PDB file of C-alpha atoms in Angstrom:
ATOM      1  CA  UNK A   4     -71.391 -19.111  56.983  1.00 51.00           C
ATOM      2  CA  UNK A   5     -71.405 -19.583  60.770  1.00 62.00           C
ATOM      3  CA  UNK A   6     -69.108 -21.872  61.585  1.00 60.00           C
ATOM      4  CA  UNK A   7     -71.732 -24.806  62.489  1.00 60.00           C
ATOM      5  CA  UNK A   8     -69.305 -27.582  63.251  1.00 60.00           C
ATOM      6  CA  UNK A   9     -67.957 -25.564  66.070  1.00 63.00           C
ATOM      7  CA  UNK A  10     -71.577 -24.664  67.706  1.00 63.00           C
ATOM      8  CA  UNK A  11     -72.417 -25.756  71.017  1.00 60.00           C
ATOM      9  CA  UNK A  12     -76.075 -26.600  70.347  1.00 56.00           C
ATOM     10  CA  UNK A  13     -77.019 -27.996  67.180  1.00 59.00           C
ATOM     11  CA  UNK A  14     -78.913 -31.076  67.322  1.00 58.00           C
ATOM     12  CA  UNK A  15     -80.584 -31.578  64.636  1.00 59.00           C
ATOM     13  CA  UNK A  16     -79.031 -28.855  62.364  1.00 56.00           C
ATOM     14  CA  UNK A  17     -77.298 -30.025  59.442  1.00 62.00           C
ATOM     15  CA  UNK A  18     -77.652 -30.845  55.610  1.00 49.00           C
ATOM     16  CA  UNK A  19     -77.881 -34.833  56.269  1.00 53.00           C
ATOM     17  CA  UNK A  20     -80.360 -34.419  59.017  1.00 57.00           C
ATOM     18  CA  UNK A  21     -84.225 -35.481  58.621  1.00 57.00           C
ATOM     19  CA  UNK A  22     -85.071 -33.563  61.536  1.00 67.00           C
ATOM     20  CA  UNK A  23     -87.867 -31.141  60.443  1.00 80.00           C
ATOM     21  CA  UNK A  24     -86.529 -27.542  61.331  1.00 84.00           C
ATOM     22  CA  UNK A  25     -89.154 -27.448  64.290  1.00 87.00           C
ATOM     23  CA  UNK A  26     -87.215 -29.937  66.164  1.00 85.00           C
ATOM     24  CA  UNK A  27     -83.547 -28.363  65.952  1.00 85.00           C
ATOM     25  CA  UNK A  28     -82.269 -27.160  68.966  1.00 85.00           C
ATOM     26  CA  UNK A  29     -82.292 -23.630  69.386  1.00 89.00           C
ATOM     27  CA  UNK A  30     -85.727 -22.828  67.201  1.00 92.00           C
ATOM     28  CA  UNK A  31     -89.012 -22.563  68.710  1.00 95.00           C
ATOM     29  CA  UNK A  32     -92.245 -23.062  66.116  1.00 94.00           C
ATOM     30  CA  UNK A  33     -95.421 -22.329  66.105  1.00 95.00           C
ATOM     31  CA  UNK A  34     -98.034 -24.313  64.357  1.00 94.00           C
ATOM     32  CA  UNK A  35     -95.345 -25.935  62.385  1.00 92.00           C
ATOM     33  CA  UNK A  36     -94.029 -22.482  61.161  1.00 94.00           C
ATOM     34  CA  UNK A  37     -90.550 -21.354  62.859  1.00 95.00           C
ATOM     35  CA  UNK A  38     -90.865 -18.281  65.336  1.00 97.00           C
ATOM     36  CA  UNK A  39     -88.153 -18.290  66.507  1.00 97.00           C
ATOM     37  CA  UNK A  40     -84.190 -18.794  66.409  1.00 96.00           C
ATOM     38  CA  UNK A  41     -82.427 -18.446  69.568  1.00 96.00           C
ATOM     39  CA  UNK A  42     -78.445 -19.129  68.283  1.00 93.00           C
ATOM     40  CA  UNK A  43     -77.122 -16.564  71.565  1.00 94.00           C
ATOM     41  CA  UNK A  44     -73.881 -17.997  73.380  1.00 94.00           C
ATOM     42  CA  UNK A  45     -73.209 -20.718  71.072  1.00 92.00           C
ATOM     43  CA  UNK A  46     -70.079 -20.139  69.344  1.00 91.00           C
ATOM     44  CA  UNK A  47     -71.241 -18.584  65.675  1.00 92.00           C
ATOM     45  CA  UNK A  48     -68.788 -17.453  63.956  1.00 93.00           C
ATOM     46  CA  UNK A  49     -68.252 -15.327  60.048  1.00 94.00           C
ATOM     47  CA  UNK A  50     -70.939 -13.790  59.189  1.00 95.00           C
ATOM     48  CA  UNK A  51     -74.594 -13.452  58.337  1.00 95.00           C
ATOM     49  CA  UNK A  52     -75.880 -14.504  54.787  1.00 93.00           C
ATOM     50  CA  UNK A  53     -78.073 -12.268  52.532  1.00 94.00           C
ATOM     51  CA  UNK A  54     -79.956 -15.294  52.484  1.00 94.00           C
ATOM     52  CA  UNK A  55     -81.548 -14.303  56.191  1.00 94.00           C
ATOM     53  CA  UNK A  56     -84.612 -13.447  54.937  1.00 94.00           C
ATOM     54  CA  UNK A  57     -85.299 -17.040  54.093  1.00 92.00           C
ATOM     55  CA  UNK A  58     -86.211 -17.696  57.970  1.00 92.00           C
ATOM     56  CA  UNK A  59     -89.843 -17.010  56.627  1.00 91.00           C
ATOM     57  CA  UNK A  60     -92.176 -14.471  57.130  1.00 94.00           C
ATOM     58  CA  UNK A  61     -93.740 -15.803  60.966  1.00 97.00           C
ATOM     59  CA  UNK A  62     -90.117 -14.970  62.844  1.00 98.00           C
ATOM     60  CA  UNK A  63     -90.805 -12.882  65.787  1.00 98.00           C
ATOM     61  CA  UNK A  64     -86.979 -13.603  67.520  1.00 98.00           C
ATOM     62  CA  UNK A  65     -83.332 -13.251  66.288  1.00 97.00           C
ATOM     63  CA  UNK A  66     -81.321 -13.806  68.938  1.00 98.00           C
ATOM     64  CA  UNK A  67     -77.791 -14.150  68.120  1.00 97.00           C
ATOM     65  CA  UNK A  68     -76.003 -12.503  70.965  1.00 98.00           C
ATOM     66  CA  UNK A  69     -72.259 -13.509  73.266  1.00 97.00           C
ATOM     67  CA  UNK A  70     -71.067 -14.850  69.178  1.00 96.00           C
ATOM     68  CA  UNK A  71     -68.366 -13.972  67.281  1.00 96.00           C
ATOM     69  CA  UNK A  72     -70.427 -12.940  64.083  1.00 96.00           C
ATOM     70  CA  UNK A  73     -68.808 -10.296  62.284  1.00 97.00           C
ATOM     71  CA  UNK A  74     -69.034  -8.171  58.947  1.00 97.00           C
ATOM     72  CA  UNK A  75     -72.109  -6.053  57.798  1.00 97.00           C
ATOM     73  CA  UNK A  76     -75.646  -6.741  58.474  1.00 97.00           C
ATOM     74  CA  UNK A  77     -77.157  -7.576  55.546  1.00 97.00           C
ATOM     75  CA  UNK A  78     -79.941  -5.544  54.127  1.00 97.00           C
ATOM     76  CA  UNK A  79     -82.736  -8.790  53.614  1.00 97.00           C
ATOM     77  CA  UNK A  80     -82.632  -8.262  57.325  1.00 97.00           C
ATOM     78  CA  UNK A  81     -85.881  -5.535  56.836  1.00 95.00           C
ATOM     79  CA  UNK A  82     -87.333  -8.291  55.098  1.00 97.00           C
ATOM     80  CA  UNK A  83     -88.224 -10.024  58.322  1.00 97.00           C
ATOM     81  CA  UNK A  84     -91.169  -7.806  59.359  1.00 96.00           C
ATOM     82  CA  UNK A  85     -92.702  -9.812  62.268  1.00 97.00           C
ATOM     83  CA  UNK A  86     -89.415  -9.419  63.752  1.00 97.00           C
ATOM     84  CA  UNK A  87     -90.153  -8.094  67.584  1.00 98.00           C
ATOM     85  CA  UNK A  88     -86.612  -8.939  69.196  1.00 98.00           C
ATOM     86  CA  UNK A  89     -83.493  -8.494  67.185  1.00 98.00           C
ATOM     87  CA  UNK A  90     -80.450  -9.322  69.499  1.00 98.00           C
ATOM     88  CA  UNK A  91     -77.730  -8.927  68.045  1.00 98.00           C
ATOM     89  CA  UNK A  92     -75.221  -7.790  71.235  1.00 98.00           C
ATOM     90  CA  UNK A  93     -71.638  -8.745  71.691  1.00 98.00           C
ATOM     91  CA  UNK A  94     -70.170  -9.402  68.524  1.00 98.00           C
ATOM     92  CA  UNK A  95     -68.229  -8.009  66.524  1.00 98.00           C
ATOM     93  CA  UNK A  96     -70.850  -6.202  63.535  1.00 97.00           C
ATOM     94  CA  UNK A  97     -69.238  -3.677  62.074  1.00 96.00           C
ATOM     95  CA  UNK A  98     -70.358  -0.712  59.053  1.00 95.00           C
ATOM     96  CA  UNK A  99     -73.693   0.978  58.615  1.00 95.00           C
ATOM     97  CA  UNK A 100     -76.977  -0.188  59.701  1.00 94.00           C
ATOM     98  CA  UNK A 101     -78.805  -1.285  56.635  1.00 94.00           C
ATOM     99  CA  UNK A 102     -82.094   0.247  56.256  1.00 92.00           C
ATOM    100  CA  UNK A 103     -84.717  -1.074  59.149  1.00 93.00           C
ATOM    101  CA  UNK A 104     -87.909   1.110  58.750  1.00 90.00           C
ATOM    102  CA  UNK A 105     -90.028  -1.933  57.300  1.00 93.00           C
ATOM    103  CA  UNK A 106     -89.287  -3.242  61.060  1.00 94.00           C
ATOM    104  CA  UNK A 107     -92.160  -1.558  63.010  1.00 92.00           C
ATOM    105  CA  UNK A 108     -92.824  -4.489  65.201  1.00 95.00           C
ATOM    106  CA  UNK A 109     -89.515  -4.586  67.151  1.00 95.00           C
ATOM    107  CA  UNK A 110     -90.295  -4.123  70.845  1.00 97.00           C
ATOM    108  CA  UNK A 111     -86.833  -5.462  71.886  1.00 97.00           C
ATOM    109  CA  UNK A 112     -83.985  -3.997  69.853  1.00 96.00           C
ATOM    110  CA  UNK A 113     -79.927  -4.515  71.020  1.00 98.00           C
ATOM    111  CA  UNK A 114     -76.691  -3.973  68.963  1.00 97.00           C
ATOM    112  CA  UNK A 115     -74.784  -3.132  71.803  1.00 98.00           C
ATOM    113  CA  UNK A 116     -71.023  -4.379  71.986  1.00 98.00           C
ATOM    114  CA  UNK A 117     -70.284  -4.184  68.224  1.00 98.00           C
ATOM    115  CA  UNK A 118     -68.573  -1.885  65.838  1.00 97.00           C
ATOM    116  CA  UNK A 119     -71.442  -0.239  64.257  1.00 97.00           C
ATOM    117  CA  UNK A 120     -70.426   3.096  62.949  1.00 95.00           C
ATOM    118  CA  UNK A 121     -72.316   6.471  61.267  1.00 92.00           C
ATOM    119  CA  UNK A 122     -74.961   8.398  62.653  1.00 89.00           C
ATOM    120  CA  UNK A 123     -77.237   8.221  65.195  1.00 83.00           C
ATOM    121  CA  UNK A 124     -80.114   5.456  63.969  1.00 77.00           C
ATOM    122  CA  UNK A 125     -83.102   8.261  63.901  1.00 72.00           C
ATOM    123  CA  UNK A 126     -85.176   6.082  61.345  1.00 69.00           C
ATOM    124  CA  UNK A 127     -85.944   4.072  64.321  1.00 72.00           C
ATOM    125  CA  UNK A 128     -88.193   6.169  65.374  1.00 75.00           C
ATOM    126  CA  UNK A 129     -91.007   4.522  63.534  1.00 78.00           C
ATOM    127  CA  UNK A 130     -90.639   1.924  65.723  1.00 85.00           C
ATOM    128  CA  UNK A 131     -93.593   3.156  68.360  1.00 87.00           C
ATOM    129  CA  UNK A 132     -93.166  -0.263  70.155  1.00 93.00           C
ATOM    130  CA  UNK A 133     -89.789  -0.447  71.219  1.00 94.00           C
ATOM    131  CA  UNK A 134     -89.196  -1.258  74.780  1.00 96.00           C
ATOM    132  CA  UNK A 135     -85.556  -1.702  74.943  1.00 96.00           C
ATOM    133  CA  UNK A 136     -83.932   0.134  72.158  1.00 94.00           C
ATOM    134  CA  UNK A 137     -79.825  -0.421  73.255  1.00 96.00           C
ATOM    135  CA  UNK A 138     -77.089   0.325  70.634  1.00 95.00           C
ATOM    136  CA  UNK A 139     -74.077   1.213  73.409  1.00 97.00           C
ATOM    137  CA  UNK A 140     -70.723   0.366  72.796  1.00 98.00           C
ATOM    138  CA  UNK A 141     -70.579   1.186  69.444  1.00 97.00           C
ATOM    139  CA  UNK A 142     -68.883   3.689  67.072  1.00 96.00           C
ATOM    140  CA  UNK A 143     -72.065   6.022  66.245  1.00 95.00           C
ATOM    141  CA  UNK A 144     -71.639   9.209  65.405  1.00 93.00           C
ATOM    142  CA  UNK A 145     -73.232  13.004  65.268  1.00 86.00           C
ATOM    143  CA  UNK A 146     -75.581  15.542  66.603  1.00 84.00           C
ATOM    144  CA  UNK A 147     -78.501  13.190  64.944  1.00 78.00           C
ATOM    145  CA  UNK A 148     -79.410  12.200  68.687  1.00 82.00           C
ATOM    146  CA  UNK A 149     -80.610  15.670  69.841  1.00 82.00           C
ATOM    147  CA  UNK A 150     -82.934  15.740  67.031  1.00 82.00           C
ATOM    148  CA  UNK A 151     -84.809  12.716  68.290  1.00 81.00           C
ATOM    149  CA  UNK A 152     -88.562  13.763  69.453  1.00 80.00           C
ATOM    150  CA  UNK A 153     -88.950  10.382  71.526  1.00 81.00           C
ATOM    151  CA  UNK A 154     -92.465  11.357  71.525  1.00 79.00           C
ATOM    152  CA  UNK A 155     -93.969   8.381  69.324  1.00 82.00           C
ATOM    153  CA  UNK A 156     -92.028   5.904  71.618  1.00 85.00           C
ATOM    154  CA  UNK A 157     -94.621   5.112  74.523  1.00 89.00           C
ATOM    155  CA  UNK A 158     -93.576   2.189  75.778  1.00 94.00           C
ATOM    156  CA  UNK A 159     -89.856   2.735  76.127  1.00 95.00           C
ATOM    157  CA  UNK A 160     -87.818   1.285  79.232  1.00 97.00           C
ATOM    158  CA  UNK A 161     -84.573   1.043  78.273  1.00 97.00           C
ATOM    159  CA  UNK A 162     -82.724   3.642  76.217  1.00 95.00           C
ATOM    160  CA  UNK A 163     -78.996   2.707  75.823  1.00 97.00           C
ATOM    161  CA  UNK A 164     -76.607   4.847  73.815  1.00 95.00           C
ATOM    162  CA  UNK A 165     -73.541   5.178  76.215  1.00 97.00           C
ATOM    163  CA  UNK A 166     -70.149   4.444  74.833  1.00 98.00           C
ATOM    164  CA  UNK A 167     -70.548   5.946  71.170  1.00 96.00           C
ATOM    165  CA  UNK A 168     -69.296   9.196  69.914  1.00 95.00           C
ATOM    166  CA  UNK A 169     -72.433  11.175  70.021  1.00 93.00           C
ATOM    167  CA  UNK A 170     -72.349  15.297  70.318  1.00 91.00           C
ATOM    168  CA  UNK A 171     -74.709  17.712  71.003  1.00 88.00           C
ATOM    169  CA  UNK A 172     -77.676  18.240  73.720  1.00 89.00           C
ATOM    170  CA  UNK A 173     -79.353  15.845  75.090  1.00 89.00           C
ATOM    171  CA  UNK A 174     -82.806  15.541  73.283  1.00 87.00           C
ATOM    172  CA  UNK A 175     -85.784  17.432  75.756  1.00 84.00           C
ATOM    173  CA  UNK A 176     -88.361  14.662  74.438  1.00 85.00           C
ATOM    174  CA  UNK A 177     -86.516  12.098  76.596  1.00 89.00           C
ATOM    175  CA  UNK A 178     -88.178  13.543  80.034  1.00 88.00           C
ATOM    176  CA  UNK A 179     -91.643  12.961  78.191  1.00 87.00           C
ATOM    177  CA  UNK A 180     -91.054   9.350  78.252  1.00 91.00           C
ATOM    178  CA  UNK A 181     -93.017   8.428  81.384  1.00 93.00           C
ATOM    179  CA  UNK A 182     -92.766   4.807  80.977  1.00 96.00           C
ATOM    180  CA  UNK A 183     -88.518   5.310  80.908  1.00 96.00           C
ATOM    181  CA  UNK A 184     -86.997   3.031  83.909  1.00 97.00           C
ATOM    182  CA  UNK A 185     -83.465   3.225  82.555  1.00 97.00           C
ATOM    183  CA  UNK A 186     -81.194   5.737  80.587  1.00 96.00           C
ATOM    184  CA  UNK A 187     -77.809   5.398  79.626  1.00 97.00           C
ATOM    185  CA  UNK A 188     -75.915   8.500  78.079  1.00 95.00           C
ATOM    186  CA  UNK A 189     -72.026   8.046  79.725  1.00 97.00           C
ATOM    187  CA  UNK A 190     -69.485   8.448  77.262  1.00 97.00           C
ATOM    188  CA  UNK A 191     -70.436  10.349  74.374  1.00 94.00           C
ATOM    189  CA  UNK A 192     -69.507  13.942  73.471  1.00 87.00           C
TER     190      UNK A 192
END
């Protein structure tokens, strides 16, 4: 569904291989149990299956950024829990954001550079240990941002939500955020 034949790293990937999973290029394991998948810059293309939420219960990184994936994000997605870095920047996503509430392990969290579109993501506020929340340069939408207390987001560096078509006042709760090193609001409404 990605285009393998045309990635730049993939040794060991493929259905003929007898490579165990742990020693394809691009995945990092843990005690035999994969961790990680680190596909950024590598020439994916199409887009993801529904089948995602077979990379197991133990994955802590999706990185998938600089690609050429496209389409929705599908749903399963919320099914990877121990998820703490979802990377999913520079493509070319597009529709809704499926639900991610079951997701409350992210720390590291960037759609940026897609085609996202509706309203402001406020369901991510349940995510208390996001760090770098970045969805900028997309197509999201509303006054839903001003609503957002911030207040239950401690560890916060990076907020990123320039280039979207957001209205409405900036939210108050955002000068709260003491541990804040970088804000981007340009280009909204």
């Amino acid at each position: 569904a990605t285009g393998g034949s045309a990635w730049l790293s993939k040794q060991g990937w493929g259905f003929e291989s007898t490579t165990t999973i742990c020693n394809w290029e691009k995945v990092v394991c843990e005690s035999s149990k994969l961790t990680r998948l680190l596909l950024g810059k590598n020439q994916l293309v199409g887009t993801l299956p529904n089948t995602i939420s077979n990379l197991g219960p133990d994955l802590t990184h999706f990185v998938v950024d600089s690609n050429t994936i496209s389409g929705t994000l599908p749903s399963t997605i919320s099914q990877l829990t121990s998820l703490r870095r979802l990377i999913l920047e520079n493509n070319a996503f597009e529709d809704e954001l499926p639900d991610l509430s079951t997701l409350t392990s992210l720390t590291h969290f960037d759609l940026s550079g897609n085609s996202f579109i509706g309203t402001f993501p406020t369901i991510l506020q349940s995510m208390t240990g996001l760090i770098q929340f970045d969805i900028g340069s997309n197509r999201f939408v509303g006054e839903d941002f001003a609503s957002v207390t911030f207040s239950s987001w401690t560890s916060l560096q990076i907020l990123d939500v320039s280039n979207n078509q957001l209205t409405g006042t900036i939210p108050t709760g955002i000068g709260l955020v003491t541990t804040l090193q970088s804000l981007y609001l340009n280009n909204n409404n």
